[in-house]
């Protein structure tokens, strides 16, 4: 038998996972050693035995064959969380195209020295009456952080310090006087944890309604029969998905298994976090991106040691080193934040599916607007589909949605950004002292051109995405490169009202101030939230009633609940419809549905006004009538016609370089090289075209798209292109090539 060698890392929590050592695999261990296996190896001059993990296997060694040592043994203590994560890293590398180091750095936490920090809780020492008095006093003096803390105490007399500081924005300086006055105390969590260790759960969940119960029953039945599957819960905001999640979690941890809950960072609010904490106590751990690498490592250590069974967090919580994983839950499954923007460009849903199947765990996805990917799999029977049809709270109803045609407004002489209907409703709410949210769903660089008379946007005849206006006054397609001069009249109706579309939130703020000089206005966008905690600060100011109107981008439609908001205005629903991206119809539908979900969460019915130049567009019409199925049918037909995912696999190859000439040549050569391979395997190649932002920081970027239903074929072509780029160092020394599957 040919000799085989294992590439081994010794210190997995060290920053340098790229430090690997080669060892020969003895024949007697040939069947046991694979990627991820824990092995014992003789190390260093004294050949002391060390533990290591196999991260790769090769039929040649990179070192002198004679000096290479042999793996001593595979210890019997079974598979650890690390082994599983390392095999997952291997899959990430193969699937998404990265180096093994990049993949390992994604799945293994970086160890950093943190001073061992005691876990602490803040305990309220006041009785109900005293607390209400303290709250009143704090309100009077306008101590905002204190008000937030006291309000939180009303629901939970014990709050983990971490949650108070991250989610309530409570600084040590704000806490100090509260403690000095004897209102509250800081205690070590050990004191608090003990009762929970004995199995007592702090509070029981609500009684599930029939639809919720049916989901829980099906899941538990499967779980009891050792069936692990993927489930998709489709339910509008407020339909009670979170209550269902908690029921499932309880079932799984009762079996001694562990649970990972992914929640988009923006929805990891104090309310959400405390709901889990209130039910599961300190068996829950929470991570977010504001934790330092050291603090995150700390949380992962607690998970590894079995101190917690439930890890809640954004995308990266997926790599929690649990070794008895029973369930992964992904809330708001459709969220863009689940896709990694750095190499390896993985999607959390796909990785969760992989990890769940490797570790015999179940996967539950939830959304009010499921991604086309997930819903398609559910319809095919790959996922089990559940639907929650109505809001869980009896007295809460869905908002009334009306669509206003801005073309008609213009025809009737209204050139303002506010339709007459929206303006009248705003006046009404301001008078009633109810709150208003104005929403601009503008994304990045939506430099498309559209007609204010007929509402048409100018699109690429080949790709059905909008053309982007460039400084040289040409319209360019960022998928195929097609380009035309900017017309001076609308090509559809000949109106001269044709222009670059795009009003910023700042301009909206100015115009709102002009129209309603008395109203208090807050604005939330990238400019106003860039400083740490800015986001949370603006939202709490608004929820505390410090302003009448909140203006913002899509950030404002997610997460937070504002009971006093009874009107949501979407100023130009079309903005997100015309980004040069095949997903824009889906994103528009999601954003509008979410925006509509913001109004009328409470007993008062809410109103939503959607202003648009395209009232008949299916994304807008379906969002207005809350018709997910109708939207899905339309959108899927479009994806099928254009061969976009999930109807087809799409591989995006991005080439980038400071040297524009080399970049152009490399892009053309890559396309030329891939051409015959693609033809043989019936792969469609599109491009090269310039990326939608062609130059960033003096680096130029070009894009090639490959479409084919079968992902394995795309992966095969990617591997060939990778080898080609290795061989052509003349071109690729200065050109970076990156892959992205979607
Ligand atoms: P979602 O996660 O789908 O947005 P939630 O689980 O947050 O929905 O439920 C919305 C609100 O309805 C919450 O206040 C929740 O406590 C309440 N709720 C959910 N299910 C029930 C139920 N069966 N009975 C009473 N209230 C419920
Ligand atoms: Zn027109
Ligand atoms: Zn095109």
Short mmCIF file of N, CA and C in Angstrom, two decimals, residues 8-154:
data_model
loop_
_atom_site.label_atom_id
_atom_site.label_comp_id
_atom_site.label_asym_id
_atom_site.label_seq_id
_atom_site.Cartn_x
_atom_site.Cartn_y
_atom_site.Cartn_z
N UNK A 8 -0.85 17.74 10.60
CA UNK A 8 -1.40 17.79 11.96
C UNK A 8 -1.17 19.15 12.59
N UNK A 9 -2.22 19.67 13.28
CA UNK A 9 -1.99 20.87 14.09
C UNK A 9 -2.00 20.46 15.55
N UNK A 10 -1.16 21.14 16.33
CA UNK A 10 -1.02 20.73 17.73
C UNK A 10 -1.79 21.64 18.65
N UNK A 11 -1.68 22.93 18.40
CA UNK A 11 -2.37 23.85 19.28
C UNK A 11 -3.55 24.47 18.55
N UNK A 12 -4.72 23.89 18.74
CA UNK A 12 -5.85 24.36 17.94
C UNK A 12 -6.38 25.71 18.38
N UNK A 13 -6.11 26.09 19.62
CA UNK A 13 -6.69 27.36 20.03
C UNK A 13 -5.68 28.48 19.86
N UNK A 14 -4.56 28.16 19.29
CA UNK A 14 -3.55 29.16 19.05
C UNK A 14 -3.89 29.92 17.79
N UNK A 15 -3.39 31.12 17.68
CA UNK A 15 -3.69 31.90 16.50
C UNK A 15 -3.11 31.26 15.25
N UNK A 16 -2.00 30.53 15.44
CA UNK A 16 -1.32 30.00 14.26
C UNK A 16 -1.73 28.57 13.95
N UNK A 17 -2.97 28.42 13.51
CA UNK A 17 -3.39 27.07 13.13
C UNK A 17 -2.69 26.65 11.83
N UNK A 18 -2.08 27.63 11.16
CA UNK A 18 -1.40 27.28 9.91
C UNK A 18 -0.06 26.58 10.16
N UNK A 19 0.35 26.47 11.42
CA UNK A 19 1.57 25.74 11.75
C UNK A 19 1.24 24.26 11.79
N UNK A 20 1.57 23.55 10.71
CA UNK A 20 1.22 22.13 10.68
C UNK A 20 2.49 21.28 10.64
N UNK A 21 2.34 20.04 11.05
CA UNK A 21 3.46 19.09 11.07
C UNK A 21 3.03 17.83 10.32
N UNK A 22 3.95 17.27 9.53
CA UNK A 22 3.61 16.06 8.79
C UNK A 22 4.03 14.81 9.54
N UNK A 23 3.17 13.82 9.58
CA UNK A 23 3.48 12.53 10.20
C UNK A 23 3.04 11.42 9.26
N UNK A 24 3.76 10.31 9.32
CA UNK A 24 3.37 9.17 8.50
C UNK A 24 2.21 8.44 9.19
N UNK A 25 1.25 7.98 8.39
CA UNK A 25 0.15 7.21 8.96
C UNK A 25 0.53 5.74 8.89
N UNK A 26 0.73 5.07 10.02
CA UNK A 26 1.09 3.65 9.97
C UNK A 26 -0.09 2.83 9.43
N UNK A 27 0.22 1.74 8.78
CA UNK A 27 -0.84 0.96 8.13
C UNK A 27 -1.93 0.50 9.09
N UNK A 28 -1.50 0.17 10.31
CA UNK A 28 -2.50 -0.33 11.24
C UNK A 28 -3.55 0.72 11.60
N UNK A 29 -3.21 2.01 11.37
CA UNK A 29 -4.17 3.07 11.71
C UNK A 29 -4.84 3.66 10.46
N UNK A 30 -4.53 3.09 9.31
CA UNK A 30 -4.97 3.68 8.03
C UNK A 30 -6.46 3.94 7.98
N UNK A 31 -7.23 3.05 8.60
CA UNK A 31 -8.69 3.22 8.50
C UNK A 31 -9.25 4.19 9.52
N UNK A 32 -8.46 4.48 10.54
CA UNK A 32 -8.99 5.32 11.61
C UNK A 32 -8.69 6.79 11.41
N UNK A 33 -7.60 7.07 10.67
CA UNK A 33 -7.17 8.46 10.59
C UNK A 33 -7.83 9.18 9.41
N UNK A 34 -8.65 10.16 9.72
CA UNK A 34 -9.22 11.03 8.68
C UNK A 34 -9.13 12.47 9.17
N UNK A 35 -9.62 13.39 8.36
CA UNK A 35 -9.57 14.79 8.77
C UNK A 35 -10.42 14.97 10.03
N UNK A 36 -9.82 15.57 11.05
CA UNK A 36 -10.55 15.80 12.30
C UNK A 36 -10.15 14.83 13.40
N UNK A 37 -9.52 13.71 13.05
CA UNK A 37 -9.17 12.71 14.06
C UNK A 37 -8.16 13.27 15.07
N UNK A 38 -8.43 12.97 16.32
CA UNK A 38 -7.48 13.31 17.39
C UNK A 38 -6.43 12.20 17.43
N UNK A 39 -5.15 12.58 17.38
CA UNK A 39 -4.09 11.57 17.38
C UNK A 39 -3.04 11.88 18.43
N UNK A 40 -2.27 10.87 18.82
CA UNK A 40 -1.12 11.08 19.69
C UNK A 40 0.13 10.97 18.85
N UNK A 41 1.02 11.96 19.02
CA UNK A 41 2.24 11.96 18.20
C UNK A 41 3.47 12.25 19.06
N UNK A 42 4.60 11.63 18.71
CA UNK A 42 5.85 11.98 19.37
C UNK A 42 6.30 13.34 18.87
N UNK A 43 6.61 14.25 19.80
CA UNK A 43 6.87 15.63 19.36
C UNK A 43 8.19 16.14 19.91
N UNK A 44 8.91 16.86 19.10
CA UNK A 44 10.13 17.53 19.53
C UNK A 44 11.29 16.56 19.72
N UNK A 45 12.39 17.12 20.27
CA UNK A 45 13.61 16.33 20.41
C UNK A 45 13.41 15.15 21.34
N UNK A 46 12.69 15.40 22.45
CA UNK A 46 12.51 14.33 23.44
C UNK A 46 11.41 13.35 23.09
N UNK A 47 10.76 13.58 21.95
CA UNK A 47 9.64 12.73 21.55
C UNK A 47 8.59 12.57 22.63
N UNK A 48 8.29 13.66 23.31
CA UNK A 48 7.21 13.57 24.29
C UNK A 48 5.89 13.46 23.52
N UNK A 49 4.93 12.73 24.14
CA UNK A 49 3.67 12.50 23.44
C UNK A 49 2.77 13.73 23.53
N UNK A 50 2.28 14.17 22.39
CA UNK A 50 1.36 15.31 22.37
C UNK A 50 0.11 14.93 21.61
N UNK A 51 -0.97 15.65 21.94
CA UNK A 51 -2.20 15.46 21.18
C UNK A 51 -2.19 16.39 19.98
N UNK A 52 -2.77 15.92 18.90
CA UNK A 52 -2.88 16.78 17.72
C UNK A 52 -4.12 16.41 16.93
N UNK A 53 -4.49 17.29 16.02
CA UNK A 53 -5.64 17.02 15.17
C UNK A 53 -5.21 16.97 13.72
N UNK A 54 -5.76 15.99 13.01
CA UNK A 54 -5.45 15.86 11.59
C UNK A 54 -6.28 16.89 10.82
N UNK A 55 -5.61 17.73 10.03
CA UNK A 55 -6.35 18.70 9.25
C UNK A 55 -6.21 18.45 7.74
N UNK A 56 -5.40 17.46 7.37
CA UNK A 56 -5.28 17.16 5.95
C UNK A 56 -4.56 15.84 5.77
N UNK A 57 -4.79 15.21 4.61
CA UNK A 57 -4.13 13.93 4.33
C UNK A 57 -3.56 14.00 2.93
N UNK A 58 -2.32 13.53 2.76
CA UNK A 58 -1.69 13.63 1.44
C UNK A 58 -0.90 12.37 1.16
N UNK A 59 -0.57 12.14 -0.12
CA UNK A 59 0.26 10.98 -0.41
C UNK A 59 1.73 11.37 -0.59
N UNK A 60 2.04 12.62 -0.27
CA UNK A 60 3.45 12.99 -0.22
C UNK A 60 3.65 13.87 1.02
N UNK A 61 4.90 13.89 1.50
CA UNK A 61 5.18 14.71 2.67
C UNK A 61 5.95 15.94 2.21
N UNK A 62 5.81 17.03 2.96
CA UNK A 62 6.53 18.24 2.57
C UNK A 62 7.91 18.29 3.18
N UNK A 63 8.24 17.33 4.02
CA UNK A 63 9.55 17.34 4.65
C UNK A 63 10.32 16.09 4.22
N UNK A 64 11.51 16.05 4.67
CA UNK A 64 12.40 14.94 4.38
C UNK A 64 11.77 13.62 4.86
N UNK A 65 11.52 12.72 3.92
CA UNK A 65 10.79 11.49 4.23
C UNK A 65 11.47 10.66 5.32
N UNK A 66 12.80 10.71 5.32
CA UNK A 66 13.50 9.86 6.29
C UNK A 66 13.35 10.35 7.71
N UNK A 67 13.14 11.67 7.82
CA UNK A 67 13.07 12.22 9.17
C UNK A 67 11.65 12.20 9.73
N UNK A 68 10.72 11.88 8.87
CA UNK A 68 9.32 11.96 9.30
C UNK A 68 8.97 10.88 10.31
N UNK A 69 8.26 11.30 11.36
CA UNK A 69 7.87 10.34 12.40
C UNK A 69 6.50 9.78 12.10
N UNK A 70 6.11 8.81 12.93
CA UNK A 70 4.84 8.15 12.71
C UNK A 70 3.83 8.55 13.78
N UNK A 71 2.58 8.55 13.41
CA UNK A 71 1.52 8.75 14.41
C UNK A 71 1.58 7.56 15.38
N UNK A 72 1.54 7.85 16.68
CA UNK A 72 1.68 6.77 17.65
C UNK A 72 0.37 6.02 17.84
N UNK A 73 -0.69 6.76 18.10
CA UNK A 73 -1.96 6.06 18.25
C UNK A 73 -3.14 7.01 18.14
N UNK A 74 -4.31 6.40 18.00
CA UNK A 74 -5.55 7.16 18.02
C UNK A 74 -6.20 6.85 19.36
N UNK A 75 -6.24 7.86 20.26
CA UNK A 75 -6.75 7.56 21.60
C UNK A 75 -8.24 7.16 21.55
N UNK A 76 -8.62 6.39 22.53
CA UNK A 76 -9.96 5.82 22.50
C UNK A 76 -11.04 6.76 23.00
N UNK A 77 -10.62 7.91 23.58
CA UNK A 77 -11.66 8.74 24.22
C UNK A 77 -12.59 9.46 23.25
N UNK A 78 -12.68 8.90 22.07
CA UNK A 78 -13.76 9.26 21.16
C UNK A 78 -13.62 10.60 20.48
N UNK A 79 -14.73 11.04 19.95
CA UNK A 79 -14.75 12.24 19.12
C UNK A 79 -15.00 13.46 20.00
N UNK A 80 -14.20 14.47 19.84
CA UNK A 80 -14.41 15.70 20.60
C UNK A 80 -15.09 16.72 19.70
N UNK A 81 -15.54 17.81 20.32
CA UNK A 81 -16.15 18.89 19.55
C UNK A 81 -15.17 19.41 18.50
N UNK A 82 -13.88 19.42 18.87
CA UNK A 82 -12.88 19.93 17.94
C UNK A 82 -12.79 19.08 16.68
N UNK A 83 -12.82 17.75 16.89
CA UNK A 83 -12.73 16.87 15.72
C UNK A 83 -13.86 17.19 14.75
N UNK A 84 -15.05 17.38 15.32
CA UNK A 84 -16.21 17.64 14.48
C UNK A 84 -16.06 18.98 13.76
N UNK A 85 -15.56 19.97 14.50
CA UNK A 85 -15.40 21.28 13.88
C UNK A 85 -14.32 21.27 12.80
N UNK A 86 -13.30 20.46 13.03
CA UNK A 86 -12.24 20.40 12.02
C UNK A 86 -12.74 19.71 10.75
N UNK A 87 -13.56 18.68 10.92
CA UNK A 87 -14.13 18.09 9.69
C UNK A 87 -15.08 19.07 9.01
N UNK A 88 -15.74 19.88 9.82
CA UNK A 88 -16.62 20.89 9.23
C UNK A 88 -15.79 21.92 8.45
N UNK A 89 -14.62 22.26 9.00
CA UNK A 89 -13.74 23.21 8.32
C UNK A 89 -13.31 22.64 6.96
N UNK A 90 -13.05 21.36 6.95
CA UNK A 90 -12.66 20.71 5.69
C UNK A 90 -13.77 20.85 4.66
N UNK A 91 -14.99 20.65 5.10
CA UNK A 91 -16.14 20.78 4.20
C UNK A 91 -16.27 22.23 3.71
N UNK A 92 -16.07 23.20 4.62
CA UNK A 92 -16.15 24.61 4.24
C UNK A 92 -15.14 24.93 3.14
N UNK A 93 -13.94 24.42 3.33
CA UNK A 93 -12.86 24.67 2.37
C UNK A 93 -13.23 24.12 1.00
N UNK A 94 -13.75 22.88 0.98
CA UNK A 94 -14.10 22.26 -0.29
C UNK A 94 -15.29 22.96 -0.95
N UNK A 95 -16.28 23.27 -0.13
CA UNK A 95 -17.53 23.77 -0.66
C UNK A 95 -17.41 25.22 -1.13
N UNK A 96 -16.72 26.05 -0.35
CA UNK A 96 -16.72 27.47 -0.66
C UNK A 96 -15.41 27.97 -1.26
N UNK A 97 -14.40 27.10 -1.29
CA UNK A 97 -13.15 27.53 -1.89
C UNK A 97 -12.38 28.47 -0.99
N UNK A 98 -11.63 27.91 -0.05
CA UNK A 98 -10.74 28.73 0.76
C UNK A 98 -9.56 27.83 1.09
N UNK A 99 -8.59 28.38 1.80
CA UNK A 99 -7.53 27.50 2.27
C UNK A 99 -8.02 26.82 3.55
N UNK A 100 -7.34 25.73 3.93
CA UNK A 100 -7.72 25.06 5.17
C UNK A 100 -7.51 26.01 6.36
N UNK A 101 -6.47 26.85 6.28
CA UNK A 101 -6.24 27.79 7.39
C UNK A 101 -7.39 28.76 7.56
N UNK A 102 -7.84 29.30 6.44
CA UNK A 102 -8.97 30.24 6.52
C UNK A 102 -10.18 29.54 7.12
N UNK A 103 -10.40 28.29 6.70
CA UNK A 103 -11.56 27.55 7.21
C UNK A 103 -11.38 27.24 8.70
N UNK A 104 -10.18 26.86 9.11
CA UNK A 104 -9.95 26.57 10.53
C UNK A 104 -10.13 27.82 11.39
N UNK A 105 -9.66 28.94 10.85
CA UNK A 105 -9.80 30.19 11.63
C UNK A 105 -11.27 30.57 11.77
N UNK A 106 -12.08 30.13 10.83
CA UNK A 106 -13.52 30.42 10.93
C UNK A 106 -14.18 29.58 12.01
N UNK A 107 -13.80 28.31 12.09
CA UNK A 107 -14.52 27.42 13.01
C UNK A 107 -13.91 27.34 14.41
N UNK A 108 -12.61 27.62 14.54
CA UNK A 108 -11.99 27.50 15.86
C UNK A 108 -11.79 28.88 16.48
N UNK A 109 -12.18 29.05 17.71
CA UNK A 109 -12.01 30.36 18.33
C UNK A 109 -10.54 30.65 18.60
N UNK A 110 -10.19 31.90 18.48
CA UNK A 110 -8.81 32.30 18.75
C UNK A 110 -8.64 32.47 20.25
N UNK A 111 -7.64 31.79 20.77
CA UNK A 111 -7.42 31.91 22.21
C UNK A 111 -6.70 33.21 22.49
N UNK A 112 -7.22 33.94 23.44
CA UNK A 112 -6.52 35.15 23.87
C UNK A 112 -6.57 35.20 25.36
N UNK A 113 -5.53 35.78 25.91
CA UNK A 113 -5.50 35.85 27.36
C UNK A 113 -6.58 36.82 27.84
N UNK A 114 -7.52 36.33 28.61
CA UNK A 114 -8.45 37.24 29.27
C UNK A 114 -8.33 36.97 30.75
N UNK A 115 -8.40 38.03 31.54
CA UNK A 115 -8.35 37.75 32.96
C UNK A 115 -9.66 37.05 33.33
N UNK A 116 -9.52 35.97 34.06
CA UNK A 116 -10.72 35.19 34.37
C UNK A 116 -11.74 36.11 35.02
N UNK A 117 -12.88 36.24 34.37
CA UNK A 117 -13.85 37.20 34.84
C UNK A 117 -14.99 36.45 35.49
N UNK A 118 -15.30 36.90 36.64
CA UNK A 118 -16.41 36.28 37.34
C UNK A 118 -17.70 36.66 36.62
N UNK A 119 -18.58 35.68 36.45
CA UNK A 119 -19.89 36.00 35.87
C UNK A 119 -20.73 36.64 36.96
N UNK A 120 -21.33 37.78 36.65
CA UNK A 120 -22.08 38.47 37.68
C UNK A 120 -23.52 38.76 37.25
N UNK A 121 -24.37 38.93 38.23
CA UNK A 121 -25.74 39.34 37.95
C UNK A 121 -26.06 40.58 38.78
N UNK A 122 -27.01 41.38 38.28
CA UNK A 122 -27.50 42.53 39.04
C UNK A 122 -28.83 42.11 39.65
N UNK A 123 -28.92 42.20 40.97
CA UNK A 123 -30.17 41.79 41.61
C UNK A 123 -30.85 43.02 42.21
N UNK A 124 -32.15 43.14 41.95
CA UNK A 124 -32.92 44.26 42.48
C UNK A 124 -33.21 44.02 43.95
N UNK A 125 -32.97 45.02 44.79
CA UNK A 125 -33.19 44.86 46.23
C UNK A 125 -34.47 45.55 46.70
N UNK A 126 -35.17 46.21 45.77
CA UNK A 126 -36.38 46.94 46.14
C UNK A 126 -37.61 46.06 45.99
N UNK A 127 -38.64 46.35 46.76
CA UNK A 127 -39.91 45.68 46.50
C UNK A 127 -40.62 46.44 45.38
N UNK A 128 -41.74 45.91 44.94
CA UNK A 128 -42.45 46.49 43.80
C UNK A 128 -42.71 47.99 43.98
N UNK A 129 -43.17 48.33 45.16
CA UNK A 129 -43.52 49.72 45.43
C UNK A 129 -42.29 50.63 45.35
N UNK A 130 -41.22 50.16 46.02
CA UNK A 130 -39.99 50.93 46.03
C UNK A 130 -39.44 51.08 44.62
N UNK A 131 -39.59 50.03 43.85
CA UNK A 131 -39.08 50.05 42.48
C UNK A 131 -39.84 51.07 41.64
N UNK A 132 -41.16 51.08 41.78
CA UNK A 132 -41.96 52.03 41.02
C UNK A 132 -41.60 53.46 41.40
N UNK A 133 -41.32 53.68 42.68
CA UNK A 133 -40.96 55.02 43.13
C UNK A 133 -39.60 55.43 42.54
N UNK A 134 -38.66 54.47 42.58
CA UNK A 134 -37.33 54.74 42.04
C UNK A 134 -37.41 55.02 40.54
N UNK A 135 -38.29 54.29 39.87
CA UNK A 135 -38.46 54.47 38.43
C UNK A 135 -38.99 55.87 38.15
N UNK A 136 -39.97 56.27 38.93
CA UNK A 136 -40.57 57.59 38.74
C UNK A 136 -39.52 58.68 38.93
N UNK A 137 -38.72 58.50 39.98
CA UNK A 137 -37.68 59.48 40.29
C UNK A 137 -36.67 59.57 39.14
N UNK A 138 -36.28 58.41 38.64
CA UNK A 138 -35.29 58.38 37.55
C UNK A 138 -35.86 59.02 36.29
N UNK A 139 -37.15 58.80 36.06
CA UNK A 139 -37.79 59.40 34.89
C UNK A 139 -37.80 60.91 35.01
N UNK A 140 -38.12 61.38 36.20
CA UNK A 140 -38.19 62.81 36.43
C UNK A 140 -36.83 63.46 36.18
N UNK A 141 -35.78 62.80 36.66
CA UNK A 141 -34.44 63.36 36.52
C UNK A 141 -33.84 63.05 35.15
N UNK A 142 -34.61 62.29 34.34
CA UNK A 142 -34.14 61.97 32.99
C UNK A 142 -32.85 61.14 32.98
N UNK A 143 -32.73 60.21 33.96
CA UNK A 143 -31.60 59.27 33.97
C UNK A 143 -31.99 58.09 33.09
N UNK A 144 -31.61 58.16 31.81
CA UNK A 144 -32.16 57.18 30.86
C UNK A 144 -31.73 55.75 31.13
N UNK A 145 -30.44 55.56 31.39
CA UNK A 145 -29.96 54.19 31.59
C UNK A 145 -30.63 53.59 32.81
N UNK A 146 -30.80 54.43 33.83
CA UNK A 146 -31.42 53.95 35.06
C UNK A 146 -32.88 53.56 34.82
N UNK A 147 -33.57 54.37 34.01
CA UNK A 147 -34.96 54.06 33.69
C UNK A 147 -35.04 52.70 32.99
N UNK A 148 -34.11 52.47 32.05
CA UNK A 148 -34.11 51.18 31.34
C UNK A 148 -33.90 50.03 32.31
N UNK A 149 -32.99 50.22 33.27
CA UNK A 149 -32.69 49.16 34.22
C UNK A 149 -33.91 48.89 35.10
N UNK A 150 -34.54 49.95 35.61
CA UNK A 150 -35.68 49.75 36.51
C UNK A 150 -36.86 49.13 35.77
N UNK A 151 -37.04 49.55 34.51
CA UNK A 151 -38.12 48.93 33.74
C UNK A 151 -37.85 47.44 33.56
N UNK A 152 -36.58 47.12 33.33
CA UNK A 152 -36.23 45.71 33.16
C UNK A 152 -36.46 44.95 34.47
N UNK A 153 -36.15 45.60 35.60
CA UNK A 153 -36.36 44.96 36.91
C UNK A 153 -37.83 44.61 37.12
N UNK A 154 -38.73 45.44 36.55
CA UNK A 154 -40.15 45.16 36.73
C UNK A 154 -40.50 43.76 36.23
#
